[in-house]
Short mmCIF file of C-alpha atoms in Angstrom, two decimals:
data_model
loop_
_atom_site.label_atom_id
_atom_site.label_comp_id
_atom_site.label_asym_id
_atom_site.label_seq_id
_atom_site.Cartn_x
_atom_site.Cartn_y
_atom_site.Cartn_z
CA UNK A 28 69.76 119.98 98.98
CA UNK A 29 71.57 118.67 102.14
CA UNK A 30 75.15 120.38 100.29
CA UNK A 31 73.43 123.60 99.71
CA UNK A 32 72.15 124.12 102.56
CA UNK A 33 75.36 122.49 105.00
CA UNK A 34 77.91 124.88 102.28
CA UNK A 35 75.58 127.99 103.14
CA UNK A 36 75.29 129.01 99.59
CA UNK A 37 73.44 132.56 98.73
CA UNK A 38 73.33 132.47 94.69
CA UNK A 39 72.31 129.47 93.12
CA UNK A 40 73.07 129.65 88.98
CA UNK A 41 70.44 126.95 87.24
CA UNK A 42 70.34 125.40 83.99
CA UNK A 43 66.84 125.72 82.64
CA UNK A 44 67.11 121.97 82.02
CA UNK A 45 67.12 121.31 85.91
CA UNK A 46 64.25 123.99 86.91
CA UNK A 47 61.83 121.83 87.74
CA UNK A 48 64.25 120.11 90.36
CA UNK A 49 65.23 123.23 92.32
CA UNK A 50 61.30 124.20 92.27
CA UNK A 51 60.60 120.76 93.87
CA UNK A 52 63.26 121.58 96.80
CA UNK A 53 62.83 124.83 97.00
CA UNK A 54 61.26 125.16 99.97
CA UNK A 55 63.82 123.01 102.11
CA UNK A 56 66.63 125.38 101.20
CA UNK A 57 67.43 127.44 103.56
CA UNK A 58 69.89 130.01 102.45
CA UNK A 59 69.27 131.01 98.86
CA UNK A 60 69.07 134.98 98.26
CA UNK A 61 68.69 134.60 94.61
CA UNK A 62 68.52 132.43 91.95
CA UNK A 63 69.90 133.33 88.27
CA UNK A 64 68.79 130.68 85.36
CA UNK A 65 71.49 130.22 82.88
CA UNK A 66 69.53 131.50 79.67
CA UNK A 67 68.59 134.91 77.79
CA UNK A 68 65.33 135.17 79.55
CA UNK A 69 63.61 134.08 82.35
CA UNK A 70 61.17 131.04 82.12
CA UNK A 71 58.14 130.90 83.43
CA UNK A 72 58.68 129.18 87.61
CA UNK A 73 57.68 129.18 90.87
CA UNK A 74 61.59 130.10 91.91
CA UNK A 75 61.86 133.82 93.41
CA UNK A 76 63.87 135.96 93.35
CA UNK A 77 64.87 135.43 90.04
CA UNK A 78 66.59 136.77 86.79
CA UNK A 79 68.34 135.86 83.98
CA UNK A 80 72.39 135.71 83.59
CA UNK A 81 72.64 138.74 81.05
CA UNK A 82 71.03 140.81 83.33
CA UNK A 83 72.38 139.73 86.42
CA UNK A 84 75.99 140.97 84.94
CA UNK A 85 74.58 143.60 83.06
CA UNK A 86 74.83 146.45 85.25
CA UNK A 87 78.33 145.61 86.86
CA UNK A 88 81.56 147.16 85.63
CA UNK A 89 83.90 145.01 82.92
CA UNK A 90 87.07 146.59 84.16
CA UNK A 91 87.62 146.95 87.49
CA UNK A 92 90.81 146.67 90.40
CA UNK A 93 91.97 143.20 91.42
CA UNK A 94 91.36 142.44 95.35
CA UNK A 95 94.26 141.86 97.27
CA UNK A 96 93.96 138.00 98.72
CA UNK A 97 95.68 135.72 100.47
CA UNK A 98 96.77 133.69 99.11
CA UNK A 99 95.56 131.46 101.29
CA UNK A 100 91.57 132.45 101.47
CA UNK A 101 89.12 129.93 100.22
CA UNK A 102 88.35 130.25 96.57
CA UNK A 103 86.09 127.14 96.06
CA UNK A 104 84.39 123.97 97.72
CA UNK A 105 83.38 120.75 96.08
CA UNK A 106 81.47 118.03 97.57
CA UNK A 107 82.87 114.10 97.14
CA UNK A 108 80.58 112.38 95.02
CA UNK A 109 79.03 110.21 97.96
CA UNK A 110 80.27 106.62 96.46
CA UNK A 111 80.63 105.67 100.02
CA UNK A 112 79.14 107.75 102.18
CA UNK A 113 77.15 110.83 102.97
CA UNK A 114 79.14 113.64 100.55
CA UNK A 115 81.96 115.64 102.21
CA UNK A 116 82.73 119.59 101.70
CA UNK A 117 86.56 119.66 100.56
CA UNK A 118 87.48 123.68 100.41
CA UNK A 119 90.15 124.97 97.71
CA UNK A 120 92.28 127.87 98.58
CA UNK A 121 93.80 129.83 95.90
CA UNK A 122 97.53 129.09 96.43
CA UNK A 123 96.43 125.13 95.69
CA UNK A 124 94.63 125.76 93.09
CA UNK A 125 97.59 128.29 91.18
CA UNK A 126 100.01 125.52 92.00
CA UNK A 127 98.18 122.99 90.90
CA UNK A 128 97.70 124.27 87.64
CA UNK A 129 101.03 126.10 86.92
CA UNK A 130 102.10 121.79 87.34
CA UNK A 131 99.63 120.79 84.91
CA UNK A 132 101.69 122.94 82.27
CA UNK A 133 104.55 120.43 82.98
CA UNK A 134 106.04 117.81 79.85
CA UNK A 135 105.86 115.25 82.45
CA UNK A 136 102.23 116.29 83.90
CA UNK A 137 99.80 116.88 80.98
CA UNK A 138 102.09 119.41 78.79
CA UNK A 139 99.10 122.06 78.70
CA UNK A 140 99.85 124.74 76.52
CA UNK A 141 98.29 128.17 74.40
CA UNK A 142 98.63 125.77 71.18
CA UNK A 143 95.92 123.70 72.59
CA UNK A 144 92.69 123.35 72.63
CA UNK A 145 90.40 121.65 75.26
CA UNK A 146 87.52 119.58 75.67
CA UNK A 147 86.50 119.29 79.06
CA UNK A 148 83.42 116.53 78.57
CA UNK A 149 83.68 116.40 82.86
CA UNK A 150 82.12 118.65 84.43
CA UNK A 151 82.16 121.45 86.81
CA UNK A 152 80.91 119.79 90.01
CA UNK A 153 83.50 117.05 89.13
CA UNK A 154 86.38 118.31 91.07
CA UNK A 155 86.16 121.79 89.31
CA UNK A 156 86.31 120.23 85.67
CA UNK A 157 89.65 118.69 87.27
CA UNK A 158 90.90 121.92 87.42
CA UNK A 159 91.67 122.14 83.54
CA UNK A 160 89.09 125.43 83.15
CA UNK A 161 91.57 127.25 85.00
CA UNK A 162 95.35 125.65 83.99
CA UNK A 163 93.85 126.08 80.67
CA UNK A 164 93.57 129.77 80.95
CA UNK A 165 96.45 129.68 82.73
CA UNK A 166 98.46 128.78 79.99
CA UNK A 167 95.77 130.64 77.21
CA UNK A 168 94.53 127.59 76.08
CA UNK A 169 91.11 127.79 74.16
CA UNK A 170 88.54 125.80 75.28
CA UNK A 171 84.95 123.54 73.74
CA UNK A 172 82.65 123.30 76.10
CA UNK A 173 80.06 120.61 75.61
CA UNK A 174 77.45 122.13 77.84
CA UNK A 175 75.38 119.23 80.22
CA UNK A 176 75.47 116.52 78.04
CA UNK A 177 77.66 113.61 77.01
CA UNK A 178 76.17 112.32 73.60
CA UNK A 179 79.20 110.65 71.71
CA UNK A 180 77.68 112.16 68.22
CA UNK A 181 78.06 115.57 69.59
CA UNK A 182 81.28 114.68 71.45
CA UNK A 183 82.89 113.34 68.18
CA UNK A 184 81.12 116.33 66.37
CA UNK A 185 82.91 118.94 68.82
CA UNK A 186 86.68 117.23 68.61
CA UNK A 187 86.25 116.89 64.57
CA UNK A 188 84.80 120.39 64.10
CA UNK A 189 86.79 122.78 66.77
CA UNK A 190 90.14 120.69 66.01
CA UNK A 191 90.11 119.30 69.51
CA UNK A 192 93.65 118.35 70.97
CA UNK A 193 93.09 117.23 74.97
CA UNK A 194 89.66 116.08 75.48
CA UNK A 195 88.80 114.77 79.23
CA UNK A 196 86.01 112.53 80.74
CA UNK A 197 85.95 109.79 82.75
CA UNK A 198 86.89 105.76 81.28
CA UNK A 199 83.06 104.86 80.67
CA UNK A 200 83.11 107.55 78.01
CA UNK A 201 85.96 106.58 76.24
CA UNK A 202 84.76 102.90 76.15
CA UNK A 203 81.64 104.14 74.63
CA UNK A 204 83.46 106.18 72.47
CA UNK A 205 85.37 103.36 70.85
CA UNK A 206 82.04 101.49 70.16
CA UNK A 207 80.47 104.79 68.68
CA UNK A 208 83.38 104.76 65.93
CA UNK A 209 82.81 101.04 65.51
CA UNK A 210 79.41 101.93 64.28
CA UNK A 211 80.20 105.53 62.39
CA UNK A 212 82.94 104.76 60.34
CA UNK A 213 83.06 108.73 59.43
CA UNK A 214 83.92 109.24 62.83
CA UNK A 215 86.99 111.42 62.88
CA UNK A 216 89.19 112.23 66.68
CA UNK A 217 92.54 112.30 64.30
CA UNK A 218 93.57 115.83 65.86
CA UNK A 219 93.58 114.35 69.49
CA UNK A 220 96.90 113.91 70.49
CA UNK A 221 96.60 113.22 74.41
CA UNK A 222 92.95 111.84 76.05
CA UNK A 223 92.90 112.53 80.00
CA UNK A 224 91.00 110.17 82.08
CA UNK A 225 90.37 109.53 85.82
CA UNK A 226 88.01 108.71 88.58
CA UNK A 227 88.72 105.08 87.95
CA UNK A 228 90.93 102.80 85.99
CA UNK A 229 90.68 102.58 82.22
CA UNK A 230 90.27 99.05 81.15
CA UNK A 231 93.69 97.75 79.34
CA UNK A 232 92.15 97.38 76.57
CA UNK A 233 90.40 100.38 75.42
CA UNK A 234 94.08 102.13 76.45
CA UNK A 235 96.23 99.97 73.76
CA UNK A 236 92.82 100.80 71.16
CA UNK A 237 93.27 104.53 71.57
CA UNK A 238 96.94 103.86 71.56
CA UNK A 239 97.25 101.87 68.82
CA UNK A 240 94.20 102.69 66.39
CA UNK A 241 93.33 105.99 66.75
CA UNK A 242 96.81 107.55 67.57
CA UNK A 243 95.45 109.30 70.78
CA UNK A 244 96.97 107.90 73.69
CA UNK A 245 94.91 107.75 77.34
CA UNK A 246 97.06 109.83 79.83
CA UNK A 247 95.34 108.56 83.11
CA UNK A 248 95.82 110.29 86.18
CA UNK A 249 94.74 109.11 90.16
CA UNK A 250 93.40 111.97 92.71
CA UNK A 251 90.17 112.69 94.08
CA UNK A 252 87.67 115.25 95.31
CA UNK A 253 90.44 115.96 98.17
CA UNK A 254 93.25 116.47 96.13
CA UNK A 255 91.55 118.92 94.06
CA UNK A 256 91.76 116.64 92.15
CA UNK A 257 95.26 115.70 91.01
CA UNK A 258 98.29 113.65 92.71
CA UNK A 259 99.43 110.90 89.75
CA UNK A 260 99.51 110.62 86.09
CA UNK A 261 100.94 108.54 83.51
CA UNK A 262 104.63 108.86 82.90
CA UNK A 263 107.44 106.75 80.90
CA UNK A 264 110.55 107.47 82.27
CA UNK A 265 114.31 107.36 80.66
CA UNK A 266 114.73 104.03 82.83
CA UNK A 267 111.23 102.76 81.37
CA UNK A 268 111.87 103.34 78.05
CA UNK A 269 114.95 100.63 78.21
CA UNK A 270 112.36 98.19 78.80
CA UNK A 271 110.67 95.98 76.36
CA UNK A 272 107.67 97.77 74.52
CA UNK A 273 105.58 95.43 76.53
CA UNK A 274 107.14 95.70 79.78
CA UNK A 275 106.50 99.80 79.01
CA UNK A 276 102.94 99.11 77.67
CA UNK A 277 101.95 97.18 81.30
CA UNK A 278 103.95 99.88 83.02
CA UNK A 279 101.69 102.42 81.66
CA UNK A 280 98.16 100.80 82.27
CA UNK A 281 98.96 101.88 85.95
CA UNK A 282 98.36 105.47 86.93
CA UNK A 283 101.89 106.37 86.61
CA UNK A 284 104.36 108.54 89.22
CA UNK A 285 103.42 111.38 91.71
CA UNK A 286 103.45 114.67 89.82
CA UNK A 287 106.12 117.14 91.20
CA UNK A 288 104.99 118.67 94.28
CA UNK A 289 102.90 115.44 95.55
CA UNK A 290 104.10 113.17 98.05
CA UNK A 291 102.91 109.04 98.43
CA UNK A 292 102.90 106.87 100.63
CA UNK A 293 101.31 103.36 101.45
CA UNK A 294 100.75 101.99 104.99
CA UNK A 295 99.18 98.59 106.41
CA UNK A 296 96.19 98.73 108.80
CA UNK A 297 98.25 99.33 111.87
CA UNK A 298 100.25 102.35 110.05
CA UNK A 299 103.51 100.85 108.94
CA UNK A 300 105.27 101.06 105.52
CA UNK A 301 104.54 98.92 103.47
CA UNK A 302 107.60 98.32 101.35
CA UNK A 303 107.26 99.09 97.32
CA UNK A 304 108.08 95.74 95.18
CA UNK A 305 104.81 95.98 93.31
CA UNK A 306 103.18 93.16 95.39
CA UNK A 307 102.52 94.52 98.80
CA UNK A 308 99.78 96.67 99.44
CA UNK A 309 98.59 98.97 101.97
CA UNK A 310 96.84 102.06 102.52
CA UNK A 311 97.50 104.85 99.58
CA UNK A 312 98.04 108.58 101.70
CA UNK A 313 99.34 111.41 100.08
CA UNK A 314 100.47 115.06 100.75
CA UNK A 315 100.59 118.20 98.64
CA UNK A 316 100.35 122.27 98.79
CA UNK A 317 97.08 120.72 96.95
CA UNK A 318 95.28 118.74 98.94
CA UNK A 319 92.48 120.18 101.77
CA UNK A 320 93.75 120.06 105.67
CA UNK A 321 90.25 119.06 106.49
CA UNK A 322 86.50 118.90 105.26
CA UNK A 323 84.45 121.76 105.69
CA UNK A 324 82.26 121.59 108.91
CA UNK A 325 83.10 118.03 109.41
CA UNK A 326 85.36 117.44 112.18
CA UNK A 327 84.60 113.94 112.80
CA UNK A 328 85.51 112.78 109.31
CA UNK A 329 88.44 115.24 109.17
CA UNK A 330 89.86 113.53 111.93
CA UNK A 331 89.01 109.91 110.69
CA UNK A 332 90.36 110.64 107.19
CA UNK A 333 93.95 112.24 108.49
CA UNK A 334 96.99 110.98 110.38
CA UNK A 335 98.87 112.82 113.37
CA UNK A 336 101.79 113.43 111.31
CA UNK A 337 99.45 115.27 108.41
CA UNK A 338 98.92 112.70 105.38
CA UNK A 339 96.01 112.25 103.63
CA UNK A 340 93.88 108.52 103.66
CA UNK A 341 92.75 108.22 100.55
CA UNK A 342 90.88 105.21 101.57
CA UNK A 343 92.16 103.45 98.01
CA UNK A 344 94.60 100.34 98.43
CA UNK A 345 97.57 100.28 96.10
CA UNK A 346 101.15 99.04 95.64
CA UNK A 347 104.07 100.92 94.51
CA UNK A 348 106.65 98.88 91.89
CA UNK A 349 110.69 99.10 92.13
CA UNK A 350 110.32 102.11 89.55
CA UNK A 351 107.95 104.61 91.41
CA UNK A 352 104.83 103.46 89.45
CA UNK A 353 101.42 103.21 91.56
CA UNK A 354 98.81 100.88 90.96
CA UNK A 355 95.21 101.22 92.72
CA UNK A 356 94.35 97.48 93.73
CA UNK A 357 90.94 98.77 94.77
CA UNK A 358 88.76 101.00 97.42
CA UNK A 359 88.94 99.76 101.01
CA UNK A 360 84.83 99.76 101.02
CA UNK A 361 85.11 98.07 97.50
CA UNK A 362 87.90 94.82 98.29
CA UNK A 363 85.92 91.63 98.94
CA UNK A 364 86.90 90.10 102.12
CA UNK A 365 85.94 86.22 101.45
CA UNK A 366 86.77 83.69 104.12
CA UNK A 367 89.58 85.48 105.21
CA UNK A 368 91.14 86.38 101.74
CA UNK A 369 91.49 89.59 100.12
CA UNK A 370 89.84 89.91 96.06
CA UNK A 371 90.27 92.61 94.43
CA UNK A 372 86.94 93.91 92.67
CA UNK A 373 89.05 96.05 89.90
CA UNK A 374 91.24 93.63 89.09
CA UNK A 375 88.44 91.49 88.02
CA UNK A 376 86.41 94.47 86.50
CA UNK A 377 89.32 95.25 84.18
CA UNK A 378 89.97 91.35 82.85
CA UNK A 379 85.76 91.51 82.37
CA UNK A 380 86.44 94.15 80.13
CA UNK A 381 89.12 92.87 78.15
CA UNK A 382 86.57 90.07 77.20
CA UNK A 383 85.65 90.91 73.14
CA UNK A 384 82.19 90.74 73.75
CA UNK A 385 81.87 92.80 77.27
CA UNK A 386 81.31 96.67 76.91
CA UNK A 387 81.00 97.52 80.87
CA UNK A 388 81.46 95.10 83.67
CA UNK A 389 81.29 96.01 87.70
CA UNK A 390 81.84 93.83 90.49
CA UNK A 391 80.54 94.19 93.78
CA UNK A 392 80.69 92.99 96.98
CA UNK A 393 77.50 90.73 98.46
CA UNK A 394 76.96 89.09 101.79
CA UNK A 395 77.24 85.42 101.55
CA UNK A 396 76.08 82.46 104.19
CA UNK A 397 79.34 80.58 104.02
CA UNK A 398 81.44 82.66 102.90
CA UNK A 399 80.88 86.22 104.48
CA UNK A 400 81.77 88.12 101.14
CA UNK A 401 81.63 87.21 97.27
CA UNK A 402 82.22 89.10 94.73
CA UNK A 403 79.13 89.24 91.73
CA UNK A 404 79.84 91.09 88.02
CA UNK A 405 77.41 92.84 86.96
CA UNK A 406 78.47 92.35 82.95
CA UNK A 407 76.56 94.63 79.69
CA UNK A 408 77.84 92.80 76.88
CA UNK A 409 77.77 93.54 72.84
CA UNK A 410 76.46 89.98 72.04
CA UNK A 411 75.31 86.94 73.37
CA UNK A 412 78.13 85.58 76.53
CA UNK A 413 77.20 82.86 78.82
CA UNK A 414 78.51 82.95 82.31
CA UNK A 415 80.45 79.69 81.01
CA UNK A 416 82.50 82.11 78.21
CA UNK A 417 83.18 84.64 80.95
CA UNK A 418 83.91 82.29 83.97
CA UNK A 419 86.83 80.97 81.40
CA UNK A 420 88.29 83.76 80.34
CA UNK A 421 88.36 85.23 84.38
CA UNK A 422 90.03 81.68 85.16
CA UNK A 423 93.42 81.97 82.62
CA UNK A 424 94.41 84.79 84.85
CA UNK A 425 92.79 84.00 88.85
CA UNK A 426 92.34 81.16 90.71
CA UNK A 427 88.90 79.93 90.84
CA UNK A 428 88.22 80.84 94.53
CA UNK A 429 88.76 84.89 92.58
CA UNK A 430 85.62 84.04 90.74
CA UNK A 431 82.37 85.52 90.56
CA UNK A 432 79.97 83.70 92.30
CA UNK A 433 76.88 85.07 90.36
CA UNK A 434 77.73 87.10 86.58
CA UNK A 435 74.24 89.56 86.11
CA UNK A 436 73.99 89.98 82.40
CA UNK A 437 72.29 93.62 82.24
CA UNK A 438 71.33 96.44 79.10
CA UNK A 439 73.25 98.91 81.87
CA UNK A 440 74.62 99.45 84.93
CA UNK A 441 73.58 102.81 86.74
CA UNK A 442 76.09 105.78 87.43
CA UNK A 443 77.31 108.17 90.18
CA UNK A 444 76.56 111.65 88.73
CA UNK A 445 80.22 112.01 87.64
CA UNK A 446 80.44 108.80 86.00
CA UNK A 447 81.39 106.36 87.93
CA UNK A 448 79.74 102.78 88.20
CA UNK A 449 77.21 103.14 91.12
CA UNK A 450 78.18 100.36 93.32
CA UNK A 451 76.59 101.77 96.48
CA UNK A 452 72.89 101.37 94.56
CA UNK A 453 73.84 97.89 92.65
CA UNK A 454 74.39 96.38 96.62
CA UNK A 455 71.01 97.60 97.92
CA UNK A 456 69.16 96.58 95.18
CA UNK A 457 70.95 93.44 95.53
CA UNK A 458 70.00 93.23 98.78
CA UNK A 459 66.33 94.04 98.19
CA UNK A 460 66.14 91.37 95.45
CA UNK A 461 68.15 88.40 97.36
CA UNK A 462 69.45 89.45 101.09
CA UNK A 463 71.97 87.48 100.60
CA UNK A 464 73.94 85.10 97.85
CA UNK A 465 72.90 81.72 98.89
CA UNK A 466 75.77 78.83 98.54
CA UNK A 467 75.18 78.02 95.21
CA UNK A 468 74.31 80.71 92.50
CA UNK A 469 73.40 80.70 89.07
CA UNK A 470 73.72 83.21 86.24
CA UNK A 471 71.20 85.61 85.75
CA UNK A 472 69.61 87.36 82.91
CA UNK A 473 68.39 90.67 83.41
CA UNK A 474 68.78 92.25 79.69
CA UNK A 475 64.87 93.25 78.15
CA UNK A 476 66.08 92.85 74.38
#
């Protein structure tokens, strides 16, 4: 409600599956001319004015003259997902966009061509479907389009059927993917021969699975809402590939090299380099023909989120190794600032999910009486795991002051509407259960099976 009415918007195009929503707002927005439901026919609602798509087109020409734009005029505007904060407008104009897909045509990039054809299982609101809706039909790509949902049986259904090539969605999909095929032995993703992932790091794991197993490696890429959305992917270079097929393998589990056109850069809190050996990290900030100037209508965070000299904080923390790879350590509201020392909350979420018997893990930050900030996992696992089991297998790789001080063994762990693990709502309703993690915690069970 609060984006509809701060972007302004006039039409507002509904799903009949959401209806009931938009009638329960509808009186708090403040600038809608006209809604149009997404169906044959309209059903029966309180919304008005209304019609139906077919109609809505139906009297408008099919041919008709190009406009002449600049190329600089605002073509879209999508709202950050809120993880954070209160969401931010981040406006496209159409010379980013163009660019941005002409580079995701690229052998190096994601190698999108008219042979292929394209799932894209993240949606629209996400970052404009990652822009593949329009590099695809940039490059005449054809496209399966999976409508609202995300149910693996259809998912698997559409790549098997429609002779899917690049299917995209973010990691939680892929891990549930993996378990699907576990359990339907029929299942058949044979014809993909690149996945694209982002939003967050794909556990290890389910990468050298894909790899490995199903012959359909992960290409993962970094960017976000602000980069519309794309700045890194996943990239083996000449000098890579003389490496040991191990030394590549961990190579590629980061999010790879800036894609031509991007720029990256990490600084420490008082804005110097930070040099790029692969240890030291700093603040991630970027520049492109691709990423927004400022957010729409927000000067205040505008001026918070960019530097004098024009760069982009990203707000992620990240090194940069001695052959141009990135690595995202974690989010500066996501690192866990415990007596003084710095743990980082993905780093730990990805070794949870290399566990055997862990299917999602999360790990958030808590107030503490001693302590001022401990992490606790929130772990959904495929059998029975005692906090022993997964306190050992976190201690061959971190020292024991890393740890968890409290594992919550869960059926599931909510979402962001794009995907992502909710950590904003796991901290207040850890708050509203406990306040705070007293000095001594215990494991706790919160599965109902």
């Amino acid at each position: 409600m609060k984006i509809i009415n701060e972007a302004e918007d006039r039409l507002l195009f509904v799903d009949p599956a959401f209806l009931e929503t938009i009638e329960s707002i509808d009186f708090e927005l403040d600038t809608i001319e006209q809604y149009v439901v997404l169906d044959d026919e309209v059903p029966e609602t309180s919304l008005s004015p209304i019609t139906d798509y077919e109609s809505f087109i139906g009297d408008h020409p099919t041919e008709y003259d190009w406009p002449d734009l600049d190329e600089e005029a605002e073509c879209g505007i999508c709202y950050t997902s809120g993880t954070t904060g209160v969401p931010k407008g981040a406006s496209y104009s159409h010379r980013g966009l163009y660019l941005l897909s002409m580079s995701y045509g690229a052998k190096d990039s994601f190698g999108i061509c008219e042979k292929d054809v394209i799932l894209p299982v993240v949606p629209m609101f996400h970052v404009n479907g990652w822009c593949l809706p329009y590099s695809g039909t940039l490059y005449g790509s054809s496209f399966v389009l999976p409508g609202t949902h995300t149910d693996l049986e259809d998912i698997e259904g559409m790549i098997r059927g429609e002779r899917v090539t690049i299917a995209a969605a973010v990691p939680t999909i892929w891990t549930e993917m993996a378990t699907y095929i576990d359990e339907n032995p029929e299942a058949d993703i044979s014809t993909l021969d690149r996945i694209l992932t982002g939003g967050s790091s794909p556990p290890p794991a389910i990468m050298r699975r894909f790899d490995e197993e199903f012959d359909a490696p992960i290409i993962q890429g970094y960017g976000m809402t602000e980069a519309s959305p794309h700045l890194v992917n996943t990239l083996v270079t000449t000098e890579v590939q003389e490496l040991s097929p191990e030394e590549q393998y961990e190579l590629r589990t980061k999010p790879g090299q800036p894609t031509p056109g991007v720029e990256l850069r990490l600084r420490d809190r008082s804005g110097e380099p930070v040099p790029h050996d692969g240890g030291s990290t700093g603040e991630i900030q970027a520049r492109s023909p691709w990423v927004i100037d400022e957010y729409y209508d927000r000067p205040e965070a505008t001026e918070e989120s960019f530097t004098d000299d024009g760069w982009f904080k990203t707000g992620d923390i990240g090194t940069i190794d001695e052959y141009g790879y990135l690595e995202v350590v974690d989010r500066l509201d996501d690192v866990i600032k415990s007596g003084g020392e710095w743990i980082s909350s993905v780093e730990l979420e990805n070794e949870l999910m290399a566990h055997e018997a862990v299917v999602e893990a999360t790990v958030v930050s808590v107030d503490h009486e001693r302590w001022q900030e401990r992490p606790v996992a929130y772990v959904v696992a495929t059998e029975d795991v005692t906090e022993e089991d997964l306190r050992n297998h976190l201690l061959d790789r971190f020292p024991k002051w890393w740890l968890p001080d409290l594992f919550v063994l869960t059926d599931s762990i909510p979402r962001t509407s794009t995907g992502k693990y909710d950590k904003q709502s796991l901290r207040t309703a850890f708050n509203d259960e406990y306040g705070s993690l007293p000095v001594e915690a215990e494991a706790v069970d919160q599965r109902t099976e």
